[in-house]
Coordinates of C-alpha atoms and ligand atoms in Angstrom, one line a residue:
X1 CA -8.3 -5.1 1.4
X2 CA -11.3 -5.5 -0.6
X3 CA -12.2 -3.6 -3.7
X4 CA -15.6 -2.6 -4.5
X5 CA -16.8 -1.1 -7.9
X6 CA -20.2 -0.2 -9.1
X7 CA -21.1 1.0 -12.8
X8 CA -24.1 2.5 -14.2
X9 CA -24.3 3.5 -18.0
X10 CA -24.2 1.7 -21.5
X11 CA -21.6 -0.4 -21.5
X12 CA -21.7 -4.2 -20.5
X13 CA -21.8 -4.1 -16.8
X14 CA -20.2 -7.5 -16.3
X15 CA -17.0 -6.5 -18.5
X16 CA -16.6 -3.0 -16.9
X17 CA -17.0 -4.5 -13.2
X18 CA -14.5 -7.7 -14.2
X19 CA -12.1 -5.4 -15.7
X20 CA -12.2 -3.3 -12.7
X21 CA -11.8 -5.8 -10.1
X22 CA -8.8 -7.3 -12.0
X23 CA -7.2 -4.0 -11.5
X24 CA -8.3 -4.2 -7.8
X25 CA -7.0 -7.7 -7.2
X26 CA -4.2 -6.2 -5.1
X27 CA -6.8 -5.1 -2.7
X28 CA -7.9 -8.9 -2.3
X29 CA -8.0 -12.0 -4.3
X30 CA -9.5 -15.0 -2.2
X31 CA -12.6 -14.8 -3.8
X32 CA -14.9 -12.5 -5.6
X33 CA -18.3 -11.7 -7.1
X34 CA -20.6 -9.7 -9.4
X35 CA -24.4 -8.8 -9.5
X36 CA -25.8 -7.0 -12.3
X37 CA -29.5 -5.6 -12.8
X38 CA -31.7 -5.7 -15.2
X39 CA -35.1 -5.9 -16.4
X40 CA -35.8 -9.6 -15.2
X41 CA -33.9 -8.7 -11.7
X42 CA -30.7 -9.3 -10.1
X43 CA -28.3 -12.0 -11.6
X44 CA -25.1 -12.9 -9.4
X45 CA -22.1 -14.5 -10.0
X46 CA -19.3 -15.5 -7.3
X47 CA -16.1 -17.4 -7.8
X48 CA -13.3 -18.6 -5.3
X49 CA -9.8 -17.5 -5.6
X50 CA -8.4 -14.5 -8.1
X51 CA -10.0 -13.6 -11.2
X52 CA -7.0 -14.7 -13.2
X53 CA -7.2 -14.3 -17.0
X54 CA -11.1 -13.9 -17.1
X55 CA -12.1 -11.1 -19.3
X56 CA -15.7 -11.2 -18.6
X57 CA -18.7 -13.3 -17.0
X58 CA -21.5 -14.9 -18.6
X59 CA -24.0 -12.9 -16.5
X60 CA -26.9 -11.9 -18.8
X61 CA -27.1 -8.5 -20.7
X62 CA -27.0 -5.5 -18.3
X63 CA -25.5 -2.2 -18.1
X64 CA -25.7 -1.6 -14.3
X65 CA -24.0 -3.9 -11.7
X66 CA -21.6 -4.2 -8.5
X67 CA -18.8 -5.9 -7.7
X68 CA -16.1 -7.1 -4.9
X69 CA -12.7 -8.7 -4.8
X70 CA -12.4 -10.2 -1.2
X71 CA -9.6 -10.2 1.3
X72 CA -11.5 -12.6 3.8
X73 CA -12.0 -11.3 7.6
X74 CA -15.4 -12.5 8.8
X75 CA -15.7 -16.1 7.3
X76 CA -13.5 -18.4 5.0
X77 CA -13.1 -17.7 1.4
X78 CA -16.2 -19.4 0.0
X79 CA -18.6 -18.6 -2.6
X80 CA -21.4 -18.0 0.0
X81 CA -19.2 -15.7 2.0
X82 CA -18.1 -13.7 -1.2
X83 CA -20.1 -10.6 -2.1
X84 CA -22.3 -9.3 -3.2
X85 CA -24.9 -10.1 -0.5
X86 CA -28.4 -10.2 -0.9
X87 CA -31.2 -9.6 1.5
X88 CA -34.3 -12.2 2.0
X89 CA -36.2 -10.7 -0.8
X90 CA -33.0 -11.4 -3.2
X91 CA -34.1 -7.7 -4.4
X92 CA -31.0 -5.8 -2.9
X93 CA -27.5 -6.5 -3.7
X94 CA -24.6 -5.2 -1.5
X95 CA -21.1 -4.8 -1.7
X96 CA -18.8 -3.8 1.2
X97 CA -15.0 -2.7 2.2
X98 CA -14.4 -2.2 5.9
X99 CA -15.8 -4.1 9.0
X100 CA -19.2 -3.6 10.6
X101 CA -17.7 -4.2 14.2
X102 CA -21.3 -4.8 15.9
X103 CA -22.4 -7.1 13.0
X104 CA -23.2 -10.0 15.7
X105 CA -25.6 -7.7 17.6
X106 CA -27.1 -6.6 14.4
X107 CA -27.5 -10.2 13.2
X108 CA -29.1 -11.2 16.5
X109 CA -32.0 -8.7 16.3
X110 CA -32.4 -9.1 12.9
X111 CA -32.6 -13.0 13.0
X112 CA -35.1 -12.5 15.9
X113 CA -37.2 -10.4 13.3
X114 CA -37.2 -13.1 10.9
X115 CA -34.2 -12.3 8.7
X116 CA -32.5 -15.1 7.5
X117 CA -28.7 -15.2 7.3
X118 CA -26.9 -17.4 4.8
X119 CA -23.3 -16.2 5.3
X120 CA -20.7 -15.7 8.1
X121 CA -19.7 -12.1 6.9
X122 CA -20.6 -8.8 8.7
X123 CA -21.4 -7.7 5.3
X124 CA -24.8 -9.3 5.0
X125 CA -26.3 -7.5 7.8
X126 CA -26.1 -4.5 5.7
X127 CA -28.4 -6.1 3.1
X128 CA -30.7 -7.0 5.6
X129 CA -30.8 -3.7 7.4
X130 CA -31.5 -2.1 4.0
X131 CA -34.5 -4.5 3.5
X132 CA -35.9 -3.4 7.0
X133 CA -35.4 0.4 6.3
X134 CA -36.8 0.5 2.7
X135 CA -39.9 2.1 2.3
X136 CA -39.5 5.3 0.2
X137 CA -35.9 5.2 -1.7
X138 CA -32.8 2.9 -1.5
X139 CA -31.2 6.3 -0.7
X140 CA -33.3 6.8 2.4
X141 CA -32.9 3.2 3.2
X142 CA -29.2 3.6 3.6
X143 CA -29.6 6.9 5.4
X144 CA -31.8 5.1 8.1
X145 CA -29.5 2.0 8.4
X146 CA -26.1 3.9 8.6
X147 CA -26.6 5.1 12.3
X148 CA -27.0 1.5 13.5
X149 CA -23.6 0.2 11.9
X150 CA -20.4 0.5 13.9
X151 CA -17.3 0.2 12.4
X152 CA -16.0 1.5 8.7
X153 CA -17.3 1.0 5.7
X154 CA -17.8 1.9 1.7
X155 CA -20.9 0.2 0.5
X156 CA -22.5 0.3 -2.9
X157 CA -26.0 -1.2 -3.4
X158 CA -28.6 -2.0 -6.3
X159 CA -32.0 -2.6 -6.1
X160 CA -33.5 -5.1 -8.5
X161 CA -35.1 -3.8 -11.6
X162 CA -34.1 0.1 -10.7
X163 CA -31.4 1.8 -12.5
X164 CA -29.8 3.2 -9.4
X165 CA -26.9 2.9 -7.6
X166 CA -26.4 4.2 -4.0
X167 CA -23.0 4.2 -2.5
X168 CA -21.7 5.4 1.0
X169 CA -18.2 5.9 2.9
X170 CA -17.1 5.8 6.4
X171 CA -13.4 5.3 7.1
X172 CA -13.0 3.4 4.1
X173 CA -12.4 4.5 0.4
X174 CA -14.8 5.3 -2.1
X175 CA -14.9 7.5 -5.1
X176 CA -16.9 8.6 -8.1
X177 CA -15.8 8.4 -11.4
X178 CA -17.4 10.6 -14.0
X179 CA -17.6 9.6 -17.6
X180 CA -19.7 10.5 -20.5
X181 CA -23.3 9.3 -19.9
X182 CA -21.8 6.6 -17.4
X183 CA -20.7 6.7 -13.8
X184 CA -18.6 4.5 -11.7
X185 CA -18.0 3.9 -8.0
X186 CA -14.8 2.2 -6.7
X187 CA -12.4 1.7 -4.0
X188 CA -9.4 2.7 -6.2
X189 CA -9.1 5.0 -9.3
X190 CA -7.0 2.1 -11.1
X191 CA -10.2 0.3 -11.3
X192 CA -11.8 2.7 -13.5
X193 CA -9.0 4.5 -15.5
X194 CA -9.6 2.4 -18.3
X195 CA -12.7 4.6 -18.9
X196 CA -12.3 7.9 -17.0
X197 CA -9.9 10.1 -15.4
X198 CA -12.4 12.7 -13.7
X199 CA -13.0 11.6 -10.1
X200 CA -15.0 12.8 -7.2
X201 CA -13.4 11.8 -3.9
X202 CA -16.2 11.3 -1.6
X203 CA -16.0 12.4 2.2
X204 CA -16.9 10.4 5.3
X205 CA -20.5 10.2 5.9
X206 CA -21.3 11.2 2.3
X207 CA -24.4 9.2 0.7
X208 CA -24.0 9.3 -3.3
X209 CA -27.0 8.6 -5.6
X210 CA -26.7 7.7 -8.9
X211 CA -29.0 7.5 -11.9
X212 CA -28.6 7.6 -15.7
X213 CA -29.3 11.3 -15.5
X214 CA -26.6 12.4 -13.0
X215 CA -25.7 12.0 -9.4
X216 CA -26.2 14.0 -5.9
X217 CA -24.2 13.7 -2.9
X218 CA -25.7 14.3 0.5
X219 CA -23.8 14.5 3.9
X220 CA -25.4 14.0 7.1
X221 CA -29.0 15.1 5.2
X222 CA -27.4 18.1 3.6
X223 CA -27.1 18.4 -0.2
X224 CA -23.3 18.8 -1.0
X225 CA -21.1 19.9 -4.1
X226 CA -17.7 17.7 -4.5
X227 CA -15.1 19.3 -6.5
X228 CA -14.0 17.1 -9.6
X229 CA -10.4 16.2 -10.1
X230 CA -8.8 14.9 -13.1
X231 CA -5.8 11.9 -12.2
X232 CA -2.7 12.5 -13.9
X233 CA -2.0 8.6 -14.2
X234 CA -3.0 6.9 -17.3
X235 CA -4.2 3.3 -18.0
X236 CA -0.6 2.4 -19.3
X237 CA 0.7 3.1 -15.3
X238 CA -1.9 0.5 -14.3
X239 CA -0.9 -2.1 -16.9
X240 CA 2.2 -4.8 -16.6
X241 CA 3.5 -3.3 -19.9
X242 CA 5.2 -6.6 -21.1
X243 CA 6.9 -7.4 -18.0
X244 CA 6.2 -10.8 -16.6
X245 CA 4.8 -9.3 -13.1
X246 CA 4.1 -5.9 -12.0
X247 CA 6.7 -5.9 -9.5
X248 CA 9.5 -6.2 -12.0
X249 CA 7.9 -3.2 -14.0
X250 CA 7.3 -1.5 -11.2
X251 CA 11.2 -1.8 -9.8
X252 CA 12.3 -0.9 -13.5
X253 CA 10.1 2.5 -13.1
X254 CA 12.3 3.7 -10.2
X255 CA 14.8 5.8 -12.1
X256 CA 12.0 7.6 -13.8
X257 CA 10.1 8.3 -10.4
X258 CA 13.3 9.5 -9.2
X259 CA 13.7 12.1 -12.2
X260 CA 9.7 12.9 -11.6
X261 CA 10.2 13.6 -8.0
X262 CA 13.1 16.0 -8.5
X263 CA 11.4 17.5 -11.5
X264 CA 8.3 18.1 -8.8
X265 CA 10.1 19.3 -6.1
X266 CA 13.5 20.2 -6.9
X267 CA 15.0 23.4 -8.8
X268 CA 18.5 24.7 -8.0
X269 CA 16.9 24.4 -4.6
X270 CA 14.5 22.2 -2.9
X271 CA 10.9 23.4 -2.9
X272 CA 9.3 21.0 -0.4
X273 CA 7.0 22.7 2.3
X274 CA 7.8 21.4 5.5
X275 CA 6.8 25.0 7.2
X276 CA 5.0 22.5 9.7
X277 CA 8.5 21.6 11.3
X278 CA 9.0 24.7 12.2
X279 CA 9.7 25.2 16.2
X280 CA 8.9 21.3 16.4
X281 CA 10.2 19.6 19.4
X282 CA 10.3 16.1 18.0
X283 CA 9.2 14.1 14.6
X284 CA 7.1 11.0 15.2
X285 CA 6.7 8.9 12.3
X286 CA 3.7 6.5 12.3
X287 CA 3.8 3.7 9.6
X288 CA 3.2 0.0 8.8
X289 CA 5.3 -2.4 6.5
X290 CA 7.2 -1.1 4.1
X291 CA 6.6 2.4 4.9
X292 CA 8.0 1.8 8.5
X293 CA 11.0 0.8 7.1
X294 CA 11.1 4.0 5.1
X295 CA 10.4 5.6 8.4
X296 CA 13.3 3.9 10.1
X297 CA 15.7 5.2 7.3
X298 CA 14.3 8.6 7.3
X299 CA 15.0 8.8 11.3
X300 CA 18.6 7.8 10.6
X301 CA 18.9 10.5 7.9
X302 CA 17.3 13.2 9.7
X303 CA 19.0 12.8 12.8
X304 CA 22.2 12.8 11.3
X305 CA 21.7 16.3 9.6
X306 CA 19.4 17.9 12.1
X307 CA 19.1 18.1 15.8
X308 CA 15.4 17.2 15.9
X309 CA 14.9 14.1 17.8
X310 CA 12.8 11.4 15.8
X311 CA 10.7 8.4 17.0
X312 CA 9.4 5.7 14.6
X313 CA 6.5 3.8 15.8
X314 CA 4.5 0.8 14.2
X315 CA 1.1 2.7 13.7
X316 CA -0.8 -0.3 15.4
X317 CA 1.4 0.1 18.7
X318 CA 1.0 4.2 18.7
X319 CA -1.9 4.0 20.9
X320 CA 0.2 2.1 23.7
X321 CA 3.2 4.7 23.7
X322 CA 3.6 8.1 24.7
X323 CA 0.9 10.7 23.2
X324 CA 2.4 13.1 20.8
X325 CA 2.9 16.6 22.2
X326 CA 1.4 19.9 20.8
X327 CA 4.9 20.5 19.4
X328 CA 5.6 17.3 18.0
X329 CA 5.7 17.0 14.2
X330 CA 3.5 13.4 13.7
X331 CA 4.4 12.3 9.8
X332 CA 2.1 9.3 8.7
X333 CA 4.1 7.5 5.7
X334 CA 1.5 5.2 3.9
X335 CA 1.5 4.6 0.1
X336 CA -2.1 3.9 -0.4
X337 CA -3.2 6.6 2.3
X338 CA -5.6 4.1 3.3
X339 CA -4.1 2.1 6.1
X340 CA -6.3 1.6 8.9
X341 CA -3.6 1.5 11.9
X342 CA -1.6 4.5 10.2
X343 CA -4.8 6.7 9.7
X344 CA -6.0 6.0 13.1
X345 CA -2.6 6.9 14.8
X346 CA -2.5 10.1 12.6
X347 CA -6.2 10.9 13.9
X348 CA -4.9 10.5 17.8
X349 CA -2.2 12.4 17.1
X350 CA -4.4 15.5 16.2
X351 CA -6.5 14.9 19.1
X352 CA -3.5 16.0 21.1
X353 CA -2.9 18.7 19.3
X354 CA 0.0 17.6 17.2
X355 CA 0.6 18.8 13.4
X356 CA 0.4 16.1 11.2
X357 CA 1.9 15.7 7.7
X358 CA 1.2 12.8 5.3
X359 CA 3.5 11.4 2.8
X360 CA 1.3 9.1 0.6
X361 CA 1.2 8.1 -3.4
X362 CA -2.6 8.6 -3.6
X363 CA -4.3 11.6 -4.3
X364 CA -7.6 12.2 -2.1
X365 CA -6.9 9.4 -0.2
X366 CA -8.1 9.1 3.7
X367 CA -4.6 10.3 4.9
X368 CA -4.7 13.4 2.8
X369 CA -8.0 14.5 4.5
X370 CA -6.5 13.8 7.7
X371 CA -3.4 15.7 7.5
X372 CA -2.7 19.2 7.9
X373 CA -0.4 19.3 4.9
X374 CA 0.6 16.7 2.3
X375 CA 3.5 15.7 0.6
X376 CA 3.1 13.4 -2.4
X377 CA 5.1 10.6 -3.9
X378 CA 5.3 10.5 -7.4
X379 CA 5.3 6.9 -8.1
X380 CA 2.2 6.4 -9.9
X381 CA 0.0 3.5 -9.3
X382 CA 1.5 0.4 -7.8
X383 CA -0.2 -2.8 -8.4
X384 CA 2.4 -5.6 -7.0
X385 CA 1.3 -6.3 -3.4
X386 CA 4.9 -6.1 -2.4
X387 CA 6.0 -2.3 -2.1
X388 CA 8.9 -1.6 -4.2
X389 CA 9.0 1.9 -6.2
X390 CA 6.6 3.3 -3.7
X391 CA 9.4 2.6 -1.3
X392 CA 12.3 4.3 -2.8
X393 CA 9.8 7.5 -3.8
X394 CA 9.3 7.8 -0.1
X395 CA 12.5 7.3 0.7
X396 CA 13.7 10.4 -2.0
X397 CA 10.9 12.4 -0.2
X398 CA 12.3 11.8 3.4
X399 CA 15.8 12.8 2.0
X400 CA 14.6 15.9 0.7
X401 CA 12.9 16.4 4.0
X402 CA 16.2 15.9 6.0
X403 CA 18.0 18.3 3.7
X404 CA 15.7 21.1 4.3
X405 CA 15.9 20.0 7.9
X406 CA 20.0 20.1 8.0
X407 CA 20.9 22.9 10.5
X408 CA 23.9 24.8 10.3
X409 CA 27.0 24.1 9.8
X410 CA 25.7 21.1 8.0
X411 CA 24.2 22.4 4.5
X412 CA 23.8 18.9 2.8
X413 CA 21.7 20.4 -0.2
X414 CA 24.1 20.6 -2.9
X415 CA 25.6 17.5 -1.8
X416 CA 22.1 15.9 -2.0
X417 CA 21.1 17.3 -5.3
X418 CA 24.3 16.4 -7.0
X419 CA 23.9 12.5 -5.5
X420 CA 19.9 12.5 -6.4
X421 CA 20.6 13.5 -9.8
X422 CA 23.1 10.8 -10.6
X423 CA 21.0 8.1 -8.8
X424 CA 18.8 7.2 -12.0
X425 CA 21.4 6.2 -13.6
X426 CA 23.4 4.3 -11.2
X427 CA 19.8 2.3 -10.6
X428 CA 19.5 1.9 -14.1
X429 CA 23.1 0.2 -14.0
X430 CA 21.5 -2.0 -11.4
X431 CA 18.7 -2.9 -13.6
X432 CA 20.9 -3.7 -16.4
X433 CA 23.3 -6.2 -14.8
X434 CA 21.4 -8.5 -12.6
X435 CA 23.4 -11.6 -13.3
X436 CA 25.1 -11.4 -9.9
X437 CA 21.5 -11.4 -8.3
X438 CA 19.9 -13.9 -10.4
X439 CA 22.7 -16.5 -9.8
X440 CA 22.7 -15.9 -6.0
X441 CA 18.7 -16.1 -6.1
X442 CA 19.0 -19.4 -7.5
X443 CA 21.1 -20.6 -4.4
X444 CA 18.8 -18.8 -1.8
X445 CA 15.6 -20.5 -3.4
X446 CA 17.0 -23.8 -2.3
X447 CA 16.9 -22.6 1.5
X448 CA 14.0 -22.3 4.1
X449 CA 15.1 -19.8 6.4
X450 CA 17.5 -16.9 6.0
X451 CA 18.9 -13.8 8.1
X452 CA 19.5 -10.4 6.7
X453 CA 21.6 -7.7 9.0
X454 CA 23.0 -4.4 8.8
X455 CA 24.4 -1.5 10.9
X456 CA 22.8 2.1 11.2
X457 CA 21.1 2.7 7.8
X458 CA 21.8 -0.4 7.0
X459 CA 19.6 -2.0 9.7
X460 CA 16.4 -0.7 8.2
X461 CA 17.7 -2.2 4.6
X462 CA 18.2 -5.6 6.4
X463 CA 14.4 -5.1 7.7
X464 CA 13.3 -4.4 4.3
X465 CA 15.1 -7.0 2.3
X466 CA 14.1 -9.9 4.7
X467 CA 10.3 -8.5 4.4
X468 CA 10.3 -8.6 0.9
X469 CA 11.8 -12.0 0.4
X470 CA 9.3 -13.4 3.1
X471 CA 6.5 -11.6 1.4
X472 CA 6.8 -12.8 -2.0
X473 CA 9.2 -16.4 -1.8
X474 CA 7.6 -17.7 1.2
X475 CA 11.0 -18.1 2.9
X476 CA 11.4 -17.2 6.3
X477 CA 13.5 -14.2 6.5
X478 CA 14.4 -11.9 9.3
X479 CA 16.3 -8.6 9.5
X480 CA 18.4 -7.9 12.4
X481 CA 21.1 -5.1 13.5
X482 CA 24.4 -6.9 12.8
X483 CA 25.6 -6.3 16.7
X484 CA 22.4 -8.0 17.7
X485 CA 23.1 -11.3 16.2
X486 CA 25.3 -12.6 19.0
X487 CA 22.4 -12.2 21.7
X488 CA 20.0 -15.1 20.3
X489 CA 20.2 -15.4 16.6
X490 CA 23.8 -17.0 16.5
X491 CA 21.7 -20.1 17.4
X492 CA 20.2 -20.5 14.1
X493 CA 23.4 -20.0 12.2
X494 CA 24.9 -23.0 10.1
X495 CA 25.0 -24.4 6.4
X496 CA 21.0 -24.0 6.4
X497 CA 20.7 -20.5 7.4
X498 CA 22.2 -17.9 4.7
X499 CA 23.1 -14.4 5.7
X500 CA 22.6 -11.7 3.5
X501 CA 24.9 -8.5 5.0
X502 CA 24.0 -4.9 4.0
X503 CA 27.6 -3.3 4.0
X504 CA 28.0 0.6 3.6
X505 CA 31.1 2.3 3.0
X506 CA 31.6 4.4 6.2
X507 CA 32.3 4.4 9.7
X508 CA 30.2 1.0 10.3
X509 CA 32.4 -0.8 7.6
X510 CA 35.2 -2.4 9.6
X511 CA 32.7 -3.5 12.5
X512 CA 30.3 -5.1 9.9
X513 CA 33.4 -7.0 8.3
X514 CA 34.3 -8.5 12.1
X515 CA 30.4 -9.4 12.3
X516 CA 30.8 -11.0 8.9
X517 CA 33.8 -13.0 10.0
X518 CA 31.8 -14.0 13.1
X519 CA 28.9 -15.3 10.9
X520 CA 31.3 -17.0 8.5
X521 CA 32.9 -19.0 11.2
X522 CA 29.5 -20.4 12.4
X523 CA 29.4 -22.0 8.9
X524 CA 26.7 -19.8 7.2
X525 CA 27.0 -19.0 3.8
X526 CA 27.0 -15.0 3.5
X527 CA 26.3 -12.8 0.8
X528 CA 27.3 -9.1 0.9
X529 CA 25.6 -6.5 -0.8
X530 CA 28.5 -3.5 -1.0
X531 CA 29.4 -0.5 -3.0
X532 CA 31.5 -1.4 -6.3
X533 CA 34.7 0.0 -4.5
X534 CA 34.8 -2.4 -1.7
X535 CA 37.2 -5.0 -2.4
X536 CA 37.7 -6.0 1.2
X537 CA 34.5 -7.8 1.7
X538 CA 34.8 -10.4 -1.1
X539 CA 37.7 -11.9 1.0
X540 CA 35.1 -13.0 3.9
X541 CA 31.8 -13.7 2.0
X542 CA 30.9 -16.3 -0.1
X543 CA 29.1 -14.1 -2.6
X544 CA 29.0 -10.3 -3.3
X545 CA 26.5 -8.3 -5.5
X546 CA 28.2 -4.8 -5.9
X547 CA 26.0 -1.6 -6.4
X548 CA 27.4 1.4 -8.1
X549 CA 29.4 3.8 -6.1
X550 CA 27.3 6.4 -4.2
X551 CA 28.0 8.5 -1.0
X552 CA 27.2 6.3 1.9
X553 CA 24.1 8.2 2.9
X554 CA 22.4 7.3 -0.5
X555 CA 23.7 3.8 -0.1
X556 CA 19.9 2.6 1.1
X557 CA 18.5 3.4 -1.9
X558 CA 20.6 1.6 -4.4
X559 CA 20.8 -1.7 -1.6
X560 CA 17.1 -1.6 -1.5
X561 CA 16.7 -2.0 -5.3
X562 CA 19.2 -4.8 -5.1
X563 CA 17.3 -6.7 -2.3
X564 CA 14.0 -6.0 -4.4
X565 CA 15.4 -7.8 -7.4
X566 CA 17.2 -10.6 -5.1
X567 CA 13.6 -11.4 -3.3
X568 CA 12.0 -11.1 -6.7
X569 CA 14.1 -13.6 -8.8
X570 CA 14.2 -15.9 -5.6
X571 CA 10.1 -16.0 -5.7
X572 CA 10.4 -16.5 -9.4
X573 CA 12.8 -19.0 -9.2
X574 CA 10.4 -20.7 -6.8
X575 CA 7.3 -20.2 -8.9
X576 CA 5.5 -18.2 -6.4
X577 CA 2.5 -15.9 -7.3
X578 CA 4.8 -12.8 -7.1
X579 CA 2.4 -10.1 -7.5
X580 CA -0.6 -11.3 -5.2
X581 CA 1.6 -13.5 -2.3
X582 CA -0.9 -15.4 -0.3
X583 CA -2.9 -14.1 2.4
X584 CA -1.5 -10.3 1.9
X585 CA -3.2 -7.6 0.9
X586 CA -1.9 -4.3 -0.6
X587 CA -4.2 -1.9 1.1
X588 CA -5.0 -3.0 4.8
X589 CA -8.0 -1.0 5.9
X590 CA -9.0 -3.0 9.0
X591 CA -7.0 -2.8 12.3
Ligands
G6P601 C1 0.4 -3.7 3.2 C2 1.1 -4.1 2.1 C3 2.5 -3.6 2.6 C4 2.7 -2.5 2.9 C5 1.9 -1.9 4.4 C6 1.6 -0.6 4.5 O1 0.7 -4.9 4.5 O2 1.4 -5.4 1.8 O3 3.3 -3.6 1.2 O4 3.8 -1.9 3.0 O5 0.2 -2.6 3.9 O6 0.9 0.1 3.2 P1 0.8 1.6 3.5 O7 -0.3 1.6 2.2 O8 0.4 2.2 4.6 O9 2.1 2.3 2.9

């Protein structure tokens, strides 16, 4: 949700910033803008829409500048509302990620003092506040302005004609990249991986000032040192690598990710630290979107093997439910580590004394600051807005957690590890045999609405399959527990509404077949996703997609990959903008 970048060094700032914004487009892509700063003052360039294939912009020679890619919250996508925003003197340029919640009252006060506003954004008040408070240095002006702002922000500012960048963060991500004789500020490490992997993760209330000579960081007026970390991701990880879309590339990375996760966390036993779970009376998952579906699968698996009750809540609803207890273990799942609702739910749980574990893919992200302990998924950077490889990486971690929590007499470790080791090969088989999936995608692409069903662990898979489909193909798709279909959705069945059924080879198999027969008699086309050993289901459905045989507990993983591909090929057939679906952002940093 909005990506910001700043650069000071020796390279062409227009080019560095354009490249960085392109890599952060998944955070927002309805408009973008750049301001470069040189002896002549500021040059500003803004455009509506995505950056697309643009490599650099004709904005004048400069080696210092700031940029922003936007996901509109206040004001429609337009050049006027695009960042950077300027003050009245047009000397200060500001980019901002987050929300200034009290911007209306600030705007009123500043207007009364004579400041002229041109945009509808909350960010413009920052430029005017800085103008008002600028007397000694830009750093000072920012420090004096911050107490007036309520909300969340990562801000980068530059002052015309001065070789200086100043940035700050509060509840929105901002990191400092350190190169040789050059520095970067960015929302996300992928924006600057091309130039450096040496990163300082700024903390809330940090203010960083960068000149050609170096940088200083202060926090609440005190000078602080922050560790420099080396990020293990490479630029290659953040590039398309010959695939037509990031989404396809990322699905193809899944086998490797499973292997790397096992290398990291498994020897002849599972080396995952879940000591926070000791003595816990319940586990509560907080998550959003795809991560919420991972949590739901986690609930089914953990409750199956342990005696610990598990609750799963949409992070955005967590405020309205029973508060966690001091003996609760709260697990926030968030691939980005920056989803505002998930972070708030984790903070709130901590304030009630619960222990908080984060499962995230991003080193140094905000979730890692809040949590008492962090377990990292090893998925590498995910650029496609629709989460795919990070979802599977989350599932692998949840299965590992479940097997650590298994209570005697259940010891699933051996069984789990044997299955895990075979999984990458099974997923490669799915990736190498997509004919059935693409054939069915052609048919589904001609529909406007579809229903996904499943039972037990197949139910969250139905939810996730439907979410993937609607996110990238814009076909209306809903997931339901198969048993719920009779209680309303039956009214939608018929030739115009295909049904995708997740069939799992366990005690739910027979009842799923009953549900499928009920659907069939109502005239819907049915596609079943099932294990290759399942010969029965074919008798009742129109199409079957077979997944390699796994024990039933692992079926969600092979089925999820299959449904990701089904959504991908359906969206491709329709001609959708797969990696950047309209109106969506990968990282939603506002509530
Ligand atoms: C956005 C993304 C989804 C993602 C959700 C939660 O809506 O478009 O793909 O599942 O946020 O993100 P998180 O980073 O918390 O997993």
